[in-house]
XYZ file of C-alpha atoms in Angstrom:
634
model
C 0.000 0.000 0.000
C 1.447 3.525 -0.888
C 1.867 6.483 0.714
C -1.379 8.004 -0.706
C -3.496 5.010 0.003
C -2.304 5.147 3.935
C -3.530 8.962 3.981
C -6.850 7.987 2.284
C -7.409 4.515 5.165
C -6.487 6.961 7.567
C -9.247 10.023 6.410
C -11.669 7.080 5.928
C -10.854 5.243 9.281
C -14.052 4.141 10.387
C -16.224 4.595 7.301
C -16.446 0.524 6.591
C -17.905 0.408 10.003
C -20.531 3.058 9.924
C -23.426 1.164 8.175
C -22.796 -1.332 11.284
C -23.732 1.236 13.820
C -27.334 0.710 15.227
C -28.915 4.344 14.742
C -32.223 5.511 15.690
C -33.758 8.122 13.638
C -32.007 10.998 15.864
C -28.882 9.359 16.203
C -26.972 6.934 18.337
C -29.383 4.847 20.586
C -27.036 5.424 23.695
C -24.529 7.992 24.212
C -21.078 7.225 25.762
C -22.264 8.173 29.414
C -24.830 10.182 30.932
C -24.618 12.340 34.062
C -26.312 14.640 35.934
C -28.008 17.491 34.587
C -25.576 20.621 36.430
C -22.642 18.796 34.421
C -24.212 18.469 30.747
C -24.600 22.435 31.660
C -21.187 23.092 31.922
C -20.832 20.980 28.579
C -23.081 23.726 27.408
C -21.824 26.310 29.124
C -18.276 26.601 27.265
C -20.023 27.822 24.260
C -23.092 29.835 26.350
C -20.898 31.105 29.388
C -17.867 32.025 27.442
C -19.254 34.756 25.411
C -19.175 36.640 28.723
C -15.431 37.177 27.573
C -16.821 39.430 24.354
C -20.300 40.466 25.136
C -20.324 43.383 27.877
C -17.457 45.274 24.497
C -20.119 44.440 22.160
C -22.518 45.549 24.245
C -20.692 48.742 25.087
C -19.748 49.662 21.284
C -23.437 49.234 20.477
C -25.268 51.162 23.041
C -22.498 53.332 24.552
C -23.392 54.334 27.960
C -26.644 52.971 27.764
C -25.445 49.215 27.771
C -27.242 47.867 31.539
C -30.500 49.082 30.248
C -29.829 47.278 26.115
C -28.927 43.807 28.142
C -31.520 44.309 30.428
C -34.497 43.918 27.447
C -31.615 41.386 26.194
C -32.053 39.193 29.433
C -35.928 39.774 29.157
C -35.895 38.339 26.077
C -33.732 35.373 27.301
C -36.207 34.955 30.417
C -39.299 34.894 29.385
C -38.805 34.184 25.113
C -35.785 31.929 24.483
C -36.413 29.780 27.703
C -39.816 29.214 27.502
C -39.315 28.389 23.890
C -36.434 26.025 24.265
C -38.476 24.693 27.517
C -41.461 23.334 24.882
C -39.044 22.055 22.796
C -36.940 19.843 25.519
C -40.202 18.435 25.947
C -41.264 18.034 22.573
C -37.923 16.678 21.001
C -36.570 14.566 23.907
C -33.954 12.817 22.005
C -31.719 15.888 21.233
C -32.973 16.768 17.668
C -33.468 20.185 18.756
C -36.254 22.712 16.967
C -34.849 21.541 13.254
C -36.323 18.677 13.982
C -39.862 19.495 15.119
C -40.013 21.920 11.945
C -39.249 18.740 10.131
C -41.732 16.671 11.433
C -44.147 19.250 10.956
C -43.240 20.326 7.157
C -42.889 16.699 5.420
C -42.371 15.979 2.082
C -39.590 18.199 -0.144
C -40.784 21.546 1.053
C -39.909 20.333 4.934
C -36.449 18.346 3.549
C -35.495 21.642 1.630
C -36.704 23.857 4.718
C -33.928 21.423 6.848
C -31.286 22.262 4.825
C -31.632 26.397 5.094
C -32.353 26.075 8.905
C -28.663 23.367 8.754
C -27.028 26.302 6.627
C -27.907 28.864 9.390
C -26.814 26.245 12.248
C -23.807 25.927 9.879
C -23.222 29.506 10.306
C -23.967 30.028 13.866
C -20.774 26.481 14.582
C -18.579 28.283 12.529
C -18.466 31.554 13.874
C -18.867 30.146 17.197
C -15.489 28.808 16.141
C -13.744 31.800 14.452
C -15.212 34.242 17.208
C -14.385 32.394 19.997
C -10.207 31.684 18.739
C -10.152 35.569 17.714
C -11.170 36.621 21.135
C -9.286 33.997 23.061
C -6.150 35.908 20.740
C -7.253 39.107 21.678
C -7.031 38.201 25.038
C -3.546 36.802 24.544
C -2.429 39.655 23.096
C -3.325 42.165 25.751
C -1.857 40.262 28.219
C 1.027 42.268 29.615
C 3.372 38.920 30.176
C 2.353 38.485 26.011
C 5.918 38.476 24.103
C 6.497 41.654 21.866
C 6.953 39.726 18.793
C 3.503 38.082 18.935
C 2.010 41.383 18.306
C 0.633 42.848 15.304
C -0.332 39.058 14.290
C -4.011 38.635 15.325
C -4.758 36.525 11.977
C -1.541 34.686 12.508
C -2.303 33.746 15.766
C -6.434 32.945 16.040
C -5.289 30.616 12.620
C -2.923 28.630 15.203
C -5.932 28.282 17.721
C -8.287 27.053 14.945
C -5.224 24.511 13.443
C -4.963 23.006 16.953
C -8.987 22.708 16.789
C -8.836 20.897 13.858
C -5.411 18.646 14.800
C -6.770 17.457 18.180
C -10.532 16.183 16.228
C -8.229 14.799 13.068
C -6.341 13.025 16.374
C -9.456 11.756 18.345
C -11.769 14.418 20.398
C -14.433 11.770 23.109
C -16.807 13.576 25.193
C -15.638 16.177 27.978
C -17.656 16.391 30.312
C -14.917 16.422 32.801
C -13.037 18.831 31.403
C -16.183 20.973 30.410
C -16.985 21.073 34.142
C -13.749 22.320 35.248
C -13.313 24.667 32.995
C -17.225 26.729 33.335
C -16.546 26.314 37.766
C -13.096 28.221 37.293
C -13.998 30.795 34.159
C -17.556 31.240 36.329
C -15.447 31.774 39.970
C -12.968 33.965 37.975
C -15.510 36.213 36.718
C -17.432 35.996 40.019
C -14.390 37.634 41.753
C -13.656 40.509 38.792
C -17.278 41.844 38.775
C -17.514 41.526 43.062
C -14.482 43.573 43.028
C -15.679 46.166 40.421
C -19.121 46.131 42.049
C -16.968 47.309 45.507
C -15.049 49.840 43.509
C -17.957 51.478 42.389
C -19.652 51.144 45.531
C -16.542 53.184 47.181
C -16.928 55.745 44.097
C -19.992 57.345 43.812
C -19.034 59.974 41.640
C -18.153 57.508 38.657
C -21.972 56.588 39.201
C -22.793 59.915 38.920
C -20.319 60.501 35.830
C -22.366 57.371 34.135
C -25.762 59.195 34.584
C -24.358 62.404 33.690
C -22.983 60.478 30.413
C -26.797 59.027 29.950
C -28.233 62.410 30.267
C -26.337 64.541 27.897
C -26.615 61.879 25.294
C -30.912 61.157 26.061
C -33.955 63.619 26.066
C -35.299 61.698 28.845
C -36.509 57.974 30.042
C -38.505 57.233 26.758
C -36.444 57.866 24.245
C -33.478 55.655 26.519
C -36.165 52.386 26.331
C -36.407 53.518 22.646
C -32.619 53.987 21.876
C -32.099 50.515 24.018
C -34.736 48.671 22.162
C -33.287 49.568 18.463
C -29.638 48.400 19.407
C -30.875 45.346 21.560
C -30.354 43.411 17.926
C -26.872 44.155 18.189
C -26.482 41.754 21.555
C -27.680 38.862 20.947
C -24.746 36.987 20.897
C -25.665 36.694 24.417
C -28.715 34.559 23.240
C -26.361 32.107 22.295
C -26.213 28.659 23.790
C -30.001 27.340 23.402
C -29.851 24.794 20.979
C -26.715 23.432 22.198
C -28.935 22.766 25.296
C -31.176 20.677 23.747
C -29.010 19.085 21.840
C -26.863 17.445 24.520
C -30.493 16.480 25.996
C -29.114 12.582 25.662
C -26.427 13.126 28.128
C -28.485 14.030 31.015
C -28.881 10.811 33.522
C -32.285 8.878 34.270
C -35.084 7.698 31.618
C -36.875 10.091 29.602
C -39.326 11.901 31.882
C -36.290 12.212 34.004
C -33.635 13.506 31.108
C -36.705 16.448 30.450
C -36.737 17.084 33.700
C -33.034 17.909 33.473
C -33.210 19.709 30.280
C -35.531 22.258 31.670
C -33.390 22.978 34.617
C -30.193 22.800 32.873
C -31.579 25.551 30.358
C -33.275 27.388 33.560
C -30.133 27.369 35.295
C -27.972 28.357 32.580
C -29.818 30.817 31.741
C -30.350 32.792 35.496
C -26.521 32.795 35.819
C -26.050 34.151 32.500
C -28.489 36.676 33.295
C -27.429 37.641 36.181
C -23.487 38.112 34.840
C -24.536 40.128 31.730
C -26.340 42.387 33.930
C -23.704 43.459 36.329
C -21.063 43.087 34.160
C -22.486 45.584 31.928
C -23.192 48.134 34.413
C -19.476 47.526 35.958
C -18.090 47.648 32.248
C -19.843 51.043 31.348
C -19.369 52.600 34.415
C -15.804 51.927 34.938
C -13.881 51.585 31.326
C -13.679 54.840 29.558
C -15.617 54.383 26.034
C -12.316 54.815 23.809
C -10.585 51.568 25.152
C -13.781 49.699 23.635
C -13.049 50.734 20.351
C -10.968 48.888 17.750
C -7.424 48.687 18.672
C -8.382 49.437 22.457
C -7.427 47.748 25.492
C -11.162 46.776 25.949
C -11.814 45.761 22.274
C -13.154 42.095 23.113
C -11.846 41.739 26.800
C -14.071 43.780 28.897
C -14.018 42.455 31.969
C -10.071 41.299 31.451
C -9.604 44.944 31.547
C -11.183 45.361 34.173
C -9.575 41.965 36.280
C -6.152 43.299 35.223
C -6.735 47.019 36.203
C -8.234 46.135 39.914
C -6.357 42.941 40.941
C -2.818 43.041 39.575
C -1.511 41.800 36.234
C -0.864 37.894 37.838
C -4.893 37.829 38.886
C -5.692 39.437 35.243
C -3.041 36.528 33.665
C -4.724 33.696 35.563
C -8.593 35.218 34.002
C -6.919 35.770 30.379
C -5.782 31.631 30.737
C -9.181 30.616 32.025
C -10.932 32.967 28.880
C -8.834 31.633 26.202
C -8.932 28.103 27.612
C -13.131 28.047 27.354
C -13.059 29.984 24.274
C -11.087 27.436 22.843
C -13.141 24.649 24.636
C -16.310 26.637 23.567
C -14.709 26.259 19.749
C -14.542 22.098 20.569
C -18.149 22.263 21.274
C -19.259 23.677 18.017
C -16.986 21.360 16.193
C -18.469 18.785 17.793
C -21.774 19.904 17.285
C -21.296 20.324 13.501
C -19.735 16.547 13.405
C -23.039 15.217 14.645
C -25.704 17.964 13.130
C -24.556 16.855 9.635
C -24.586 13.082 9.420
C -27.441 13.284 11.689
C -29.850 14.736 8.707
C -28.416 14.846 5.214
C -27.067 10.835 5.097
C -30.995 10.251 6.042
C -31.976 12.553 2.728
C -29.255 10.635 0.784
C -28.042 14.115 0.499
C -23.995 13.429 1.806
C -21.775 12.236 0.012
C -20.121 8.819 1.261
C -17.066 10.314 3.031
C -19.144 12.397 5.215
C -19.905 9.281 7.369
C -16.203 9.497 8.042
C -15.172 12.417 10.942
C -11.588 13.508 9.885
C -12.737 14.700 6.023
C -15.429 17.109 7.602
C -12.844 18.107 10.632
C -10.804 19.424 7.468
C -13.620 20.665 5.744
C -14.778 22.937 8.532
C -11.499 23.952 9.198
C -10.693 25.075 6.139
C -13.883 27.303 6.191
C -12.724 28.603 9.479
C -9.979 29.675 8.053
C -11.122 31.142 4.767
C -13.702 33.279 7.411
C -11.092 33.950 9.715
C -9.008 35.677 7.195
C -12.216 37.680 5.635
C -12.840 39.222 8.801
C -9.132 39.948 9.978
C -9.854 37.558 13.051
C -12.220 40.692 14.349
C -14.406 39.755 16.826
C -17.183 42.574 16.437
C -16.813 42.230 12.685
C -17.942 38.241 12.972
C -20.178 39.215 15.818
C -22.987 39.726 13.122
C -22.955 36.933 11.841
C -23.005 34.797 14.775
C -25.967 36.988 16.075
C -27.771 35.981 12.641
C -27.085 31.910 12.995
C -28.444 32.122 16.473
C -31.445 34.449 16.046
C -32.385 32.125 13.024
C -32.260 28.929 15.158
C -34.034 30.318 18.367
C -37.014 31.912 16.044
C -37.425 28.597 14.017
C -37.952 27.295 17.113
C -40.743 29.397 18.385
C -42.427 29.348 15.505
C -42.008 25.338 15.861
C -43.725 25.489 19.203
C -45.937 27.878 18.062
C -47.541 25.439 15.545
C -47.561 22.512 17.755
C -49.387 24.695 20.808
C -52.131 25.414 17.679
C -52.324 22.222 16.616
C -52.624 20.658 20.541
C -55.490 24.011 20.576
C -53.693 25.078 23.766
C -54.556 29.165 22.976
C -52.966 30.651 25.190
C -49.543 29.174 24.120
C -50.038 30.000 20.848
C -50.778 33.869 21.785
C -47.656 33.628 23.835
C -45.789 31.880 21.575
C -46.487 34.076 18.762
C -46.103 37.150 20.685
C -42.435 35.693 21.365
C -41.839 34.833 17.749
C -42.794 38.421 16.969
C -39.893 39.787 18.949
C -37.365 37.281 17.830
C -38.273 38.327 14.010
C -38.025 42.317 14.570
C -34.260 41.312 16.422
C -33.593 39.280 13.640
C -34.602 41.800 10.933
C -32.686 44.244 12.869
C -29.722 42.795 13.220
C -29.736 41.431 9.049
C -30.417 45.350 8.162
C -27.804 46.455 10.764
C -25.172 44.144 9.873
C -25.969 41.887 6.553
C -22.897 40.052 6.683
C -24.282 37.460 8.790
C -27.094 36.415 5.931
C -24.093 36.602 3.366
C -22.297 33.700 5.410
C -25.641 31.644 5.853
C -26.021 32.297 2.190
C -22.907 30.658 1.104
C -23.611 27.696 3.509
C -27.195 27.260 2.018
C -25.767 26.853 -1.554
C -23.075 24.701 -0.337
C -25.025 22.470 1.679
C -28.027 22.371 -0.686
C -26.195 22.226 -3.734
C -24.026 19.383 -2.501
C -26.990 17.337 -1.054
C -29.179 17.554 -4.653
C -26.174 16.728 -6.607
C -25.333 13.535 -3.581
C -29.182 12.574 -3.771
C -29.173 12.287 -7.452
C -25.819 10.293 -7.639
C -27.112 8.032 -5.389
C -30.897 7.488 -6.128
C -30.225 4.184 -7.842
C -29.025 2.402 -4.445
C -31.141 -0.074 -3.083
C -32.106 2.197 -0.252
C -34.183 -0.585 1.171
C -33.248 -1.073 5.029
C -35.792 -4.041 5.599
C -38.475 -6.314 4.208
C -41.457 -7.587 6.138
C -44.745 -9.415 4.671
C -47.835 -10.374 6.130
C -49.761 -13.225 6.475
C -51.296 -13.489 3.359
C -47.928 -12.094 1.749
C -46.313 -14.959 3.118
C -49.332 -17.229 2.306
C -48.897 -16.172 -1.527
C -45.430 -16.652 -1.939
C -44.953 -20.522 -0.308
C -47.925 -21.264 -2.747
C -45.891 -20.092 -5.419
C -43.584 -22.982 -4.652
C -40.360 -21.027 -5.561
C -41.902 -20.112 -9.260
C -42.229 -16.103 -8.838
C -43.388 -14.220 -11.705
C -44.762 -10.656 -10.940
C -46.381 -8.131 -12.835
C -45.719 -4.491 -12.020
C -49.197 -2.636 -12.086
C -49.813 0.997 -11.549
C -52.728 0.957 -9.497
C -55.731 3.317 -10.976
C -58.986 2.183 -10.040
C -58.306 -1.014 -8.794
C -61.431 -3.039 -10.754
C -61.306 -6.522 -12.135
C -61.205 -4.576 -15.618
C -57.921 -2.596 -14.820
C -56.583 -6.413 -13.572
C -58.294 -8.605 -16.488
C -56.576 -6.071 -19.096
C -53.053 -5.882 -17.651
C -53.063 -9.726 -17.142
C -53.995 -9.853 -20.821
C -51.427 -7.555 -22.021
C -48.712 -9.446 -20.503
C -49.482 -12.526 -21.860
C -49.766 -10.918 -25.514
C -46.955 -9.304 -25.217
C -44.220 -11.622 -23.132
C -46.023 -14.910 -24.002
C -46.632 -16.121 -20.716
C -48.112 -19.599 -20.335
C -51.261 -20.099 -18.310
C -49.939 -22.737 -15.989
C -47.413 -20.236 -14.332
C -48.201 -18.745 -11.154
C -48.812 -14.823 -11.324
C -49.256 -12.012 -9.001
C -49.261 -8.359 -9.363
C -47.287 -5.877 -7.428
C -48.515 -2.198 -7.108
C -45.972 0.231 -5.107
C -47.554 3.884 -4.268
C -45.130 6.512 -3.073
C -46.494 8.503 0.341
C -43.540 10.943 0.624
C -41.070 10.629 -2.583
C -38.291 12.893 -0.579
C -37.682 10.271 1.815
C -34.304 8.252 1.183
C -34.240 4.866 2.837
C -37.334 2.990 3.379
C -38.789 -0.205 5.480
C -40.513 -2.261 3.274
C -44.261 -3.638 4.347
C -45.338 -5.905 1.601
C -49.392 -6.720 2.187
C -50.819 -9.433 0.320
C -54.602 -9.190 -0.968
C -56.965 -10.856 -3.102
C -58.917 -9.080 -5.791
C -60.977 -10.612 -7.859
C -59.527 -13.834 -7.935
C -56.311 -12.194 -8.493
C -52.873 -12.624 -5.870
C -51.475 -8.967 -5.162
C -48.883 -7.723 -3.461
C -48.983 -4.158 -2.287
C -46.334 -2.120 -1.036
C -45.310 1.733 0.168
C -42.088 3.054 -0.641
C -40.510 6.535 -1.421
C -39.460 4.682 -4.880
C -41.177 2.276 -7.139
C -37.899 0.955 -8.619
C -36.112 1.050 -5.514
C -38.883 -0.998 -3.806
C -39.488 -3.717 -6.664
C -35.519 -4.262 -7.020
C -35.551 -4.856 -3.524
C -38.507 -6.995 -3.067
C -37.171 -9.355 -6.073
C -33.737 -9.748 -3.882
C -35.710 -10.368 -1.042
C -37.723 -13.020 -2.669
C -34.987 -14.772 -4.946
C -32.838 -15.179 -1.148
C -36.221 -16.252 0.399
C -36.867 -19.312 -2.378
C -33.199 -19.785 -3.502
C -34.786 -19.029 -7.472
C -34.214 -16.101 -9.421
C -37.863 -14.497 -9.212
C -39.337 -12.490 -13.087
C -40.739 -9.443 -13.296
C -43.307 -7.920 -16.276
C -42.976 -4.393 -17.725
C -44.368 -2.261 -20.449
C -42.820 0.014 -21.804
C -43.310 3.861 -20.502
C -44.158 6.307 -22.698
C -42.596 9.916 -22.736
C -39.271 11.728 -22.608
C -36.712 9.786 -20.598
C -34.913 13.007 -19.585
C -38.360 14.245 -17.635
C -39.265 10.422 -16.792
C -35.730 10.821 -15.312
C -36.383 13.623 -13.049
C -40.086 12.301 -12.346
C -38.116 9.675 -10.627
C -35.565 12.100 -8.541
C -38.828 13.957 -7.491
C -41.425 12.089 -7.500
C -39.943 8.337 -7.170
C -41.792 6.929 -10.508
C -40.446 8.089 -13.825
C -39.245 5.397 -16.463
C -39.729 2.271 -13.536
C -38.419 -0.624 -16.078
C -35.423 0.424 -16.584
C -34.820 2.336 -13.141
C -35.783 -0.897 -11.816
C -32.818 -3.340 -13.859
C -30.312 -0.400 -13.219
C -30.777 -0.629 -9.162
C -30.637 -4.784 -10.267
C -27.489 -4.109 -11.845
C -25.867 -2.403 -8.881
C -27.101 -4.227 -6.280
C -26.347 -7.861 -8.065
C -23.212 -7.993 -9.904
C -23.964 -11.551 -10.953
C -25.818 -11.734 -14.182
C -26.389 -15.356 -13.055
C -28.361 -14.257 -9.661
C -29.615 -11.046 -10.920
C -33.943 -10.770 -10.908
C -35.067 -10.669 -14.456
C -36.900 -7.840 -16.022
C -39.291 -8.521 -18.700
C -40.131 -5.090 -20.390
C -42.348 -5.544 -23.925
């Protein structure tokens, strides 16, 4: 073996095993451990609490002076809409699909698959630059630090391109669940902040004057109360970044301990909890941020410029205190990048292999680790590793994914005709769409990103899905009774003939039976039955067969369900030749029509020209000419 086929084994490691896996339809059946609830938060918590290292700047470079009361409506709208949203939907997709999935189950068919992939292009979007921002910050915070060698500066884009290398390196290695680590690292960064805003909060206590200075600041900037709420309420888009964190909580709903009553019952008060200490540290360290850092160290190229409260931990407890913070903030902003990488490694083999929209390789981890590190750094060097430049776009992925899921809830509440939920609900949704216009008119970069990842991803999974629609894409095959019944009378002698069922009257049967024997010269003595296949929902991939057998008018008929007719009849003719040990016939005519639309009939619709789709999935599946199902078309 060469050189070149060592690197491809090694890409591929663990791609020959993957159809071996037993899945459920959201997933692995069991996860690696489970533990309490307070520890799958801190597994959230290195993506959710670590934005506390960036948000109070953003905050303050958004709203100026007026930054407590901005992430006060901010923390409204985490109390009482993201929470109660994401609360409905712990409940309602218990086995970590999140709200993608509940808009899929409500939205079947191509419309709902093609809905999936926008909504995965917008997760997409939020991973990413949960990624890129989180290794730009964690450099801006080794940058600043005053232990930081000289030669190291200047090279922001240099530097967050390491962090995002040794991202990619350590999943290319082998990257198991953390909860350990995830745990250690949230009690320290959550202590460490504890301590810098308790301190600032005393400082300004002691100081009443830089109180006064703040509402001096808020005056001669604000006609009065009203037009503050107003000012605070058109800027508001500009924070959500602090939003961030919800799906991620649902998602790791698996990994909570106990059965499933139990594991909802810790999903609620993981995202409860999570979400009262983050509101409770954007608060204060908003007011300590604006009240004590003088505006021009926010801006870009300021000591404050993405490191609030390290500014702050440095200028009130000594440069070794300020160190130890900067080494817990880059650690969980690099842990916090883990998390989305991880969370992009299961988000896209958990939907678009089930579309047969992925191309084989993505079953394997270490070609989408490079994949999605390559697009971190393509981003990374767009933006200049700027964390208020990216901070758009990560506002956009989020706001997308929290307001698809309230207006998931909100359709299930109408369809369970619980009224007041829906008013809620909808009153919720309402606000999430004005932040999310907001923020798209504000800064449209964010859409621009999700647009790229919307082609990409739904480009790639048409062109996978029509590459692969002649696979067998049969998982199983089950018969009934009479099924059953039918096929041991046959005595090994199967001859079927493929009908496409109309009105279903002994004429329709009498003529199709007579067709066949003019026109393949069947003899009277052999056995027949007819097979009819209807297709329910054409954009599924892989299907369960259910063959039913039924008598109609003195006819034998097998009928089946299946998101293909060729797909389904090539599989039920392997089935059935491995059942009797004989090669089983089946009877065609001829279609009539352009094969080039009969072609994409069957891509769409799962009919199209069925004789010969039906010999080519043969052909593929059976190599053997010798063991290969006949088809009889005439």
């Amino acid at each position: 073996m060469g050189a070149g086929d060592g690197v491809r084994s090694w890409l591929l490691e663990g791609l020959q095993h993957a159809d071996l896996k037993v899945q459920s339809p959201y997933g692995p059946e069991e996860p690696h451990g489970r533990h309490p609830w307070w520890q799958v938060m801190c597994l959230t918590g290195v993506d959710y609490f670590s934005t506390l290292g960036y948000q109070p700047g953003i905050a303050a470079l958004a709203a100026g002076a007026l930054s407590p009361v901005a992430t006060l409506f901010l923390v409204m709208l985490t109390l009482f809409g993201a929470l109660p949203v994401y609360r409905r939907v712990a409940v309602e997709s218990p086995h970590g699909q999140g709200s993608i999935a509940m808009l899929e189950r409500l939205a079947p068919h191509w419309w709902g698959k093609l809905f999936v992939l926008v909504l995965l292009g917008f997760a997409a979007t939020d991973f990413v630059i949960t990624m890129t921002l989180s290794a730009a910050d964690a450099t801006a915070h080794a940058l600043e630090n005053p232990f930081a060698p000289g030669w190291l500066q200047g090279h922001q884009i240099g530097v967050t391109l390491v962090l995002l290398g040794l991202l990619g390196a350590v999943f290319l290695v082998g990257f198991g669940e953390a909860i350990g680590i995830a745990v250690l690292l949230v009690a320290v960064y959550l202590a460490l902040n504890a301590v810098v805003v308790a301190t600032a909060l005393l400082h300004v206590m002691e100081h009443p004057a830089l109180l006064a200075g703040w509402e001096h600041a808020l005056l001669s900037r604000h006609d009065g109360p009203l037009t503050m709420v107003g000012f605070s309420l058109l800027v508001m888009p500009k924070l959500a970044l602090g939003l961030s964190g919800f799906e991620t909580g649902v998602a790791v709903l698996p990994l909570v301990k106990g059965d499933l009553e139990a594991r909802i019952r810790g999903a609620k008060r993981l995202l409860t909890t999570a979400a009262a200490i983050m509101s409770v540290f954007l608060i204060l360290s908003s007011v300590v941020t604006a009240v004590l850092i003088p505006e021009k160290e926010f801006q870009e190229g300021g000591k404050a410029n993405g490191r609030a409260l390290a500014y702050l931990a440095h200028g009130y407890l000594g440069d070794w205190f300020g160190t130890l913070y900067d080494v817990s903030t880059i650690t969980i902003l690099w842990f916090a990048g883990a998390s989305a990488m991880a969370g992009l490694l299961n988000l896209v083999p958990r939907y678009l292999p089930r579309y047969g929209m992925a191309p084989d390789w993505t079953r394997a981890v270490r070609p989408l680790v490079l994949v999605f590190t390559l697009i971190a750094f393509a981003i990374t060097i767009i933006f200049r590793a700027s964390v208020q430049a990216q901070g758009g776009a990560y506002a956009t992925g989020v706001l997308v994914l929290i307001l698809s899921a309230a207006v998931a809830v909100t359709i299930s509440a109408h369809r369970r005709g619980r009224r007041r939920l829906v008013a809620a609900f909808v009153t919720i949704s309402a606000v999430l769409a004005y932040t999310l216009v907001a923020n798209v008119i504000e800064r449209p970069e964010g859409v621009k990103i999700a647009s790229f990842f919307i082609v990409a991803i739904v480009g790639t999974s048409l062109i996978s899905r029509a590459t692969r629609s002649t696979e067998l894409r049969v998982t199983n095959v089950h018969l009934d009774s009479l099924a059953e019944e039918s096929i041991n009378e046959a005595a090994g002698e199967i001859h079927l003939i493929a009908n496409e069922p109309e009105a279903r009257d002994q004429a329709e049967y009498n003529h199709k039976l007579r067709e066949m024997w003019l026109t393949h010269r069947l003899r009277t003595s052999e056995p027949l039955m007819f097979v009819e296949v209807t297709v329910p929902d054409a954009s599924e991939f892989e299907t369960e067969l259910r063959v039913e057998g039924e008598e109609r008018y003195g006819h034998r008929i097998l009928r089946i369900e299946s998101s293909t007719v060729p797909n389904a009849l090539a599989a039920l003719l392997l089935y059935l030749r491995d059942r009797t040990g004989r090669v089983p016939h089946i009877y065609f005519h001829w279609a009539e029509g352009n094969p080039i639309v009969a072609m994409l009939r069957y891509l769409l619709f799962g009919g199209g020209d069925v004789p010969a789709m039906t010999r080519e999935v043969l052909r593929q599946a059976e190599p053997d000419r010798e063991r290969r199902p006949h088809v009889h078309v005439g």
